[in-house]
Tab-separated table of C-alpha atoms in Angstrom:
chain	number	residue	atom	x	y	z
A	1	UNK	CA	-14.461	27.868	-52.146
A	2	UNK	CA	-10.680	27.781	-52.195
A	3	UNK	CA	-7.973	30.430	-51.907
A	4	UNK	CA	-7.642	33.007	-53.213
A	5	UNK	CA	-11.159	34.063	-52.215
A	6	UNK	CA	-13.293	36.712	-53.949
A	7	UNK	CA	-12.059	39.432	-51.578
A	8	UNK	CA	-8.583	38.240	-50.527
A	9	UNK	CA	-5.883	37.340	-53.050
A	10	UNK	CA	-3.392	35.897	-50.553
A	11	UNK	CA	-2.037	32.399	-51.050
A	12	UNK	CA	-2.578	29.522	-48.646
A	13	UNK	CA	-0.318	29.987	-45.627
A	14	UNK	CA	0.173	33.726	-46.155
A	15	UNK	CA	-1.715	34.646	-42.983
A	16	UNK	CA	-0.591	33.771	-39.481
A	17	UNK	CA	-2.979	32.378	-36.865
A	18	UNK	CA	-3.709	35.815	-35.388
A	19	UNK	CA	-4.720	38.865	-37.435
A	20	UNK	CA	-4.955	42.411	-36.100
A	21	UNK	CA	-7.741	44.197	-37.958
A	22	UNK	CA	-8.020	47.988	-38.035
A	23	UNK	CA	-10.810	49.467	-40.112
A	24	UNK	CA	-8.489	51.561	-42.269
A	25	UNK	CA	-6.284	49.585	-44.686
A	26	UNK	CA	-3.732	52.391	-44.517
A	27	UNK	CA	-3.571	51.820	-40.765
A	28	UNK	CA	-2.709	48.184	-41.535
A	29	UNK	CA	0.077	49.449	-43.797
A	30	UNK	CA	1.256	51.832	-41.061
A	31	UNK	CA	1.447	48.978	-38.546
A	32	UNK	CA	3.340	46.777	-40.983
A	33	UNK	CA	5.851	49.511	-41.810
A	34	UNK	CA	6.379	50.843	-38.289
A	35	UNK	CA	5.965	47.860	-35.958
A	36	UNK	CA	6.737	44.686	-37.898
A	37	UNK	CA	9.912	43.177	-39.270
A	38	UNK	CA	9.997	41.017	-42.396
A	39	UNK	CA	6.583	42.490	-43.298
A	40	UNK	CA	5.208	41.458	-46.677
A	41	UNK	CA	1.999	42.529	-48.388
A	42	UNK	CA	-0.140	39.424	-48.912
A	43	UNK	CA	-3.436	40.860	-50.184
A	44	UNK	CA	-4.646	44.078	-51.834
A	45	UNK	CA	-8.043	43.367	-53.442
A	46	UNK	CA	-10.059	46.607	-53.677
A	47	UNK	CA	-7.255	48.350	-51.794
A	48	UNK	CA	-7.962	46.346	-48.611
A	49	UNK	CA	-4.345	45.795	-47.645
A	50	UNK	CA	-3.086	42.868	-45.596
A	51	UNK	CA	0.406	42.030	-44.338
A	52	UNK	CA	2.233	39.284	-42.491
A	53	UNK	CA	5.435	39.744	-40.558
A	54	UNK	CA	7.045	39.478	-37.158
A	55	UNK	CA	6.868	41.518	-33.971
A	56	UNK	CA	9.903	40.942	-31.733
A	57	UNK	CA	10.512	37.730	-33.631
A	58	UNK	CA	6.956	36.462	-33.227
A	59	UNK	CA	4.440	35.914	-36.030
A	60	UNK	CA	1.512	38.277	-36.593
A	61	UNK	CA	-0.657	39.441	-39.496
A	62	UNK	CA	-2.585	42.670	-39.964
A	63	UNK	CA	-5.343	43.536	-42.423
A	64	UNK	CA	-7.928	46.279	-42.891
A	65	UNK	CA	-11.625	45.519	-42.497
A	66	UNK	CA	-13.321	48.558	-43.981
A	67	UNK	CA	-16.205	50.279	-42.207
A	68	UNK	CA	-19.305	48.604	-40.847
A	69	UNK	CA	-20.515	45.125	-39.996
A	70	UNK	CA	-21.098	43.997	-43.612
A	71	UNK	CA	-17.495	44.766	-44.530
A	72	UNK	CA	-15.795	43.166	-41.531
A	73	UNK	CA	-18.057	40.117	-41.808
A	74	UNK	CA	-16.820	39.416	-45.344
A	75	UNK	CA	-13.125	39.636	-44.494
A	76	UNK	CA	-13.363	37.840	-41.162
A	77	UNK	CA	-15.446	35.033	-42.681
A	78	UNK	CA	-12.906	34.424	-45.431
A	79	UNK	CA	-9.932	34.627	-43.067
A	80	UNK	CA	-11.509	32.218	-40.588
A	81	UNK	CA	-12.928	29.816	-43.165
A	82	UNK	CA	-10.232	29.614	-45.846
A	83	UNK	CA	-6.927	30.909	-44.439
A	84	UNK	CA	-6.685	29.029	-41.147
A	85	UNK	CA	-6.944	32.177	-39.022
A	86	UNK	CA	-7.978	31.421	-35.442
A	87	UNK	CA	-7.995	34.855	-33.777
A	88	UNK	CA	-9.040	38.248	-35.134
A	89	UNK	CA	-8.370	41.290	-32.973
A	90	UNK	CA	-10.233	44.402	-34.070
A	91	UNK	CA	-8.265	47.535	-33.182
A	92	UNK	CA	-9.798	50.926	-33.788
A	93	UNK	CA	-11.206	54.157	-32.459
A	94	UNK	CA	-14.567	54.676	-30.793
A	95	UNK	CA	-16.809	57.430	-29.494
A	96	UNK	CA	-17.284	57.513	-25.733
A	97	UNK	CA	-20.766	57.309	-24.209
A	98	UNK	CA	-20.114	56.738	-20.502
A	99	UNK	CA	-18.952	59.280	-17.947
A	100	UNK	CA	-16.550	56.560	-16.803
A	101	UNK	CA	-14.422	56.775	-19.956
A	102	UNK	CA	-12.475	59.693	-21.329
A	103	UNK	CA	-10.804	60.605	-24.591
A	104	UNK	CA	-7.523	58.632	-24.884
A	105	UNK	CA	-8.819	55.738	-22.769
A	106	UNK	CA	-8.454	52.157	-24.003
A	107	UNK	CA	-11.598	50.020	-24.000
A	108	UNK	CA	-11.712	46.228	-24.305
A	109	UNK	CA	-15.093	45.077	-25.589
A	110	UNK	CA	-16.487	42.317	-23.415
A	111	UNK	CA	-19.683	42.403	-25.444
A	112	UNK	CA	-21.067	44.264	-28.448
A	113	UNK	CA	-24.658	45.450	-28.717
A	114	UNK	CA	-25.943	46.423	-32.144
A	115	UNK	CA	-28.783	48.104	-34.001
A	116	UNK	CA	-27.904	46.053	-37.086
A	117	UNK	CA	-30.117	43.361	-38.626
A	118	UNK	CA	-27.032	41.172	-39.149
A	119	UNK	CA	-28.103	38.520	-36.626
A	120	UNK	CA	-31.347	37.761	-38.512
A	121	UNK	CA	-29.408	35.387	-40.789
A	122	UNK	CA	-29.164	32.902	-37.925
A	123	UNK	CA	-32.997	32.592	-37.639
A	124	UNK	CA	-32.932	32.553	-33.867
A	125	UNK	CA	-35.992	32.508	-31.640
A	126	UNK	CA	-34.541	35.292	-29.556
A	127	UNK	CA	-31.653	37.766	-29.464
A	128	UNK	CA	-28.037	36.677	-29.799
A	129	UNK	CA	-25.576	38.435	-27.482
A	130	UNK	CA	-22.216	38.803	-29.295
A	131	UNK	CA	-19.351	38.511	-26.793
A	132	UNK	CA	-15.566	38.351	-26.887
A	133	UNK	CA	-13.530	35.233	-26.355
A	134	UNK	CA	-12.786	35.259	-22.633
A	135	UNK	CA	-9.207	33.993	-22.914
A	136	UNK	CA	-8.311	36.727	-25.417
A	137	UNK	CA	-10.018	39.322	-23.223
A	138	UNK	CA	-8.304	38.164	-20.033
A	139	UNK	CA	-4.874	38.025	-21.658
A	140	UNK	CA	-5.319	41.541	-23.036
A	141	UNK	CA	-6.522	42.934	-19.724
A	142	UNK	CA	-3.589	41.391	-17.868
A	143	UNK	CA	-1.116	42.656	-20.481
A	144	UNK	CA	-2.612	46.154	-20.193
A	145	UNK	CA	-1.985	46.120	-16.447
A	146	UNK	CA	1.573	44.923	-17.060
A	147	UNK	CA	2.140	47.793	-19.507
A	148	UNK	CA	0.556	50.363	-17.185
A	149	UNK	CA	-2.473	50.937	-19.443
A	150	UNK	CA	-5.700	51.602	-17.543
A	151	UNK	CA	-8.004	49.646	-19.862
A	152	UNK	CA	-11.756	49.729	-19.302
A	153	UNK	CA	-13.702	46.511	-19.942
A	154	UNK	CA	-17.386	46.496	-20.868
A	155	UNK	CA	-20.064	46.713	-23.514
A	156	UNK	CA	-19.853	48.699	-26.738
A	157	UNK	CA	-22.450	49.479	-29.395
A	158	UNK	CA	-21.758	48.438	-32.983
A	159	UNK	CA	-23.926	50.914	-34.855
A	160	UNK	CA	-25.011	50.848	-38.484
A	161	UNK	CA	-25.286	54.644	-38.330
A	162	UNK	CA	-22.382	57.039	-38.163
A	163	UNK	CA	-24.618	60.041	-38.807
A	164	UNK	CA	-27.745	59.440	-36.740
A	165	UNK	CA	-29.834	62.334	-38.110
A	166	UNK	CA	-29.953	64.209	-34.814
A	167	UNK	CA	-31.038	61.224	-32.734
A	168	UNK	CA	-30.167	61.168	-29.051
A	169	UNK	CA	-30.828	57.446	-28.749
A	170	UNK	CA	-27.231	57.053	-27.598
A	171	UNK	CA	-28.352	58.208	-24.157
A	172	UNK	CA	-30.475	55.066	-23.765
A	173	UNK	CA	-27.469	52.889	-24.562
A	174	UNK	CA	-25.412	54.878	-22.066
A	175	UNK	CA	-28.062	54.342	-19.400
A	176	UNK	CA	-27.656	50.577	-19.921
A	177	UNK	CA	-23.938	50.831	-19.224
A	178	UNK	CA	-22.649	50.827	-22.799
A	179	UNK	CA	-19.229	52.474	-22.735
A	180	UNK	CA	-18.773	53.570	-26.339
A	181	UNK	CA	-19.871	53.267	-29.957
A	182	UNK	CA	-18.096	51.865	-33.027
A	183	UNK	CA	-19.319	50.057	-36.146
A	184	UNK	CA	-17.940	46.533	-36.530
A	185	UNK	CA	-17.436	44.410	-33.434
A	186	UNK	CA	-20.855	42.754	-33.082
A	187	UNK	CA	-20.508	41.359	-36.598
A	188	UNK	CA	-16.982	40.108	-35.894
A	189	UNK	CA	-18.055	38.418	-32.660
A	190	UNK	CA	-20.997	36.767	-34.413
A	191	UNK	CA	-18.792	35.477	-37.240
A	192	UNK	CA	-16.329	34.064	-34.725
A	193	UNK	CA	-19.102	32.355	-32.760
A	194	UNK	CA	-20.694	30.858	-35.877
A	195	UNK	CA	-17.342	29.411	-37.041
A	196	UNK	CA	-16.022	28.326	-33.624
A	197	UNK	CA	-13.197	30.868	-33.782
A	198	UNK	CA	-12.008	33.644	-31.439
A	199	UNK	CA	-12.334	37.421	-31.605
A	200	UNK	CA	-11.748	40.535	-29.522
A	201	UNK	CA	-12.211	44.285	-29.954
A	202	UNK	CA	-9.793	46.838	-28.482
A	203	UNK	CA	-10.457	50.560	-28.889
A	204	UNK	CA	-9.072	54.001	-28.202
A	205	UNK	CA	-11.633	56.683	-27.346
A	206	UNK	CA	-11.041	59.427	-29.913
A	207	UNK	CA	-14.034	61.620	-29.095
A	208	UNK	CA	-16.898	61.686	-26.600
A	209	UNK	CA	-20.628	62.337	-26.733
A	210	UNK	CA	-20.593	64.050	-23.323
A	211	UNK	CA	-17.129	65.607	-23.134
A	212	UNK	CA	-17.474	67.243	-26.541
A	213	UNK	CA	-14.735	69.808	-25.973
A	214	UNK	CA	-12.035	67.116	-26.138
A	215	UNK	CA	-11.250	65.567	-29.524
A	216	UNK	CA	-7.930	64.016	-30.467
A	217	UNK	CA	-5.930	65.824	-33.094
A	218	UNK	CA	-4.524	63.728	-35.937
A	219	UNK	CA	-1.113	63.672	-34.232
A	220	UNK	CA	-2.578	62.768	-30.851
A	221	UNK	CA	-4.720	60.079	-32.467
A	222	UNK	CA	-1.627	58.521	-34.016
A	223	UNK	CA	0.236	58.507	-30.684
A	224	UNK	CA	-2.648	57.112	-28.660
A	225	UNK	CA	-3.523	54.521	-31.285
A	226	UNK	CA	0.108	53.460	-31.048
A	227	UNK	CA	-0.491	52.582	-27.384
A	228	UNK	CA	-3.416	50.357	-28.390
A	229	UNK	CA	-1.466	48.807	-31.276
A	230	UNK	CA	1.433	48.017	-28.953
A	231	UNK	CA	-0.962	46.415	-26.452
A	232	UNK	CA	-2.392	44.181	-29.172
A	233	UNK	CA	1.024	43.227	-30.537
A	234	UNK	CA	2.495	42.518	-27.116
A	235	UNK	CA	-0.494	40.314	-26.284
A	236	UNK	CA	-1.014	38.385	-29.512
A	237	UNK	CA	2.201	38.057	-31.514
A	238	UNK	CA	3.072	34.347	-31.433
């Protein structure tokens, strides 16, 4: 396969080495318009927008991933395999599980559990544990401390289910120390591992399974996601 790929219509060289990847393509547009200079749209297949530009004079790209492991696996695979991308940083919201995290907190995903069957493609005689690249994780954690952001580091769950039909299985994940739930990171980490690339997930807790009386409003979500976006840009723009 050559570029453009079936799902990305960018030209060769349009993407920088590091891509920030929110789930929502409109969030990618928001980042490009509000944080980047010299931002240019480089892909728009199926409305999945991607941009390249500069942050404080340094190169960075941003592109939506859609929702769920199947979606992010397609875009990350094509970016890694055909566009020379080395690092993908998932940035998004998550639902808190642990008493140790609160709404508004930033979580850096050291590892990503999953209830998905995605790993079966590797035909392993066991269970693969999808983890972040340590250098990306360490750099982000240190930058968070520098910026005064109290980031929590730990395990998240990448769930195939957003609506779990009344299940309280989340409590079992919580009991194993899982901090929060989202829907993509395990697939991203597996793609990165299989292609010898690097990946990291950074999240803002937007709601909580225990502290259910605290949910971010749309305005609050925008402000707090801005903190996470700034952390990612300050760490990874090159």
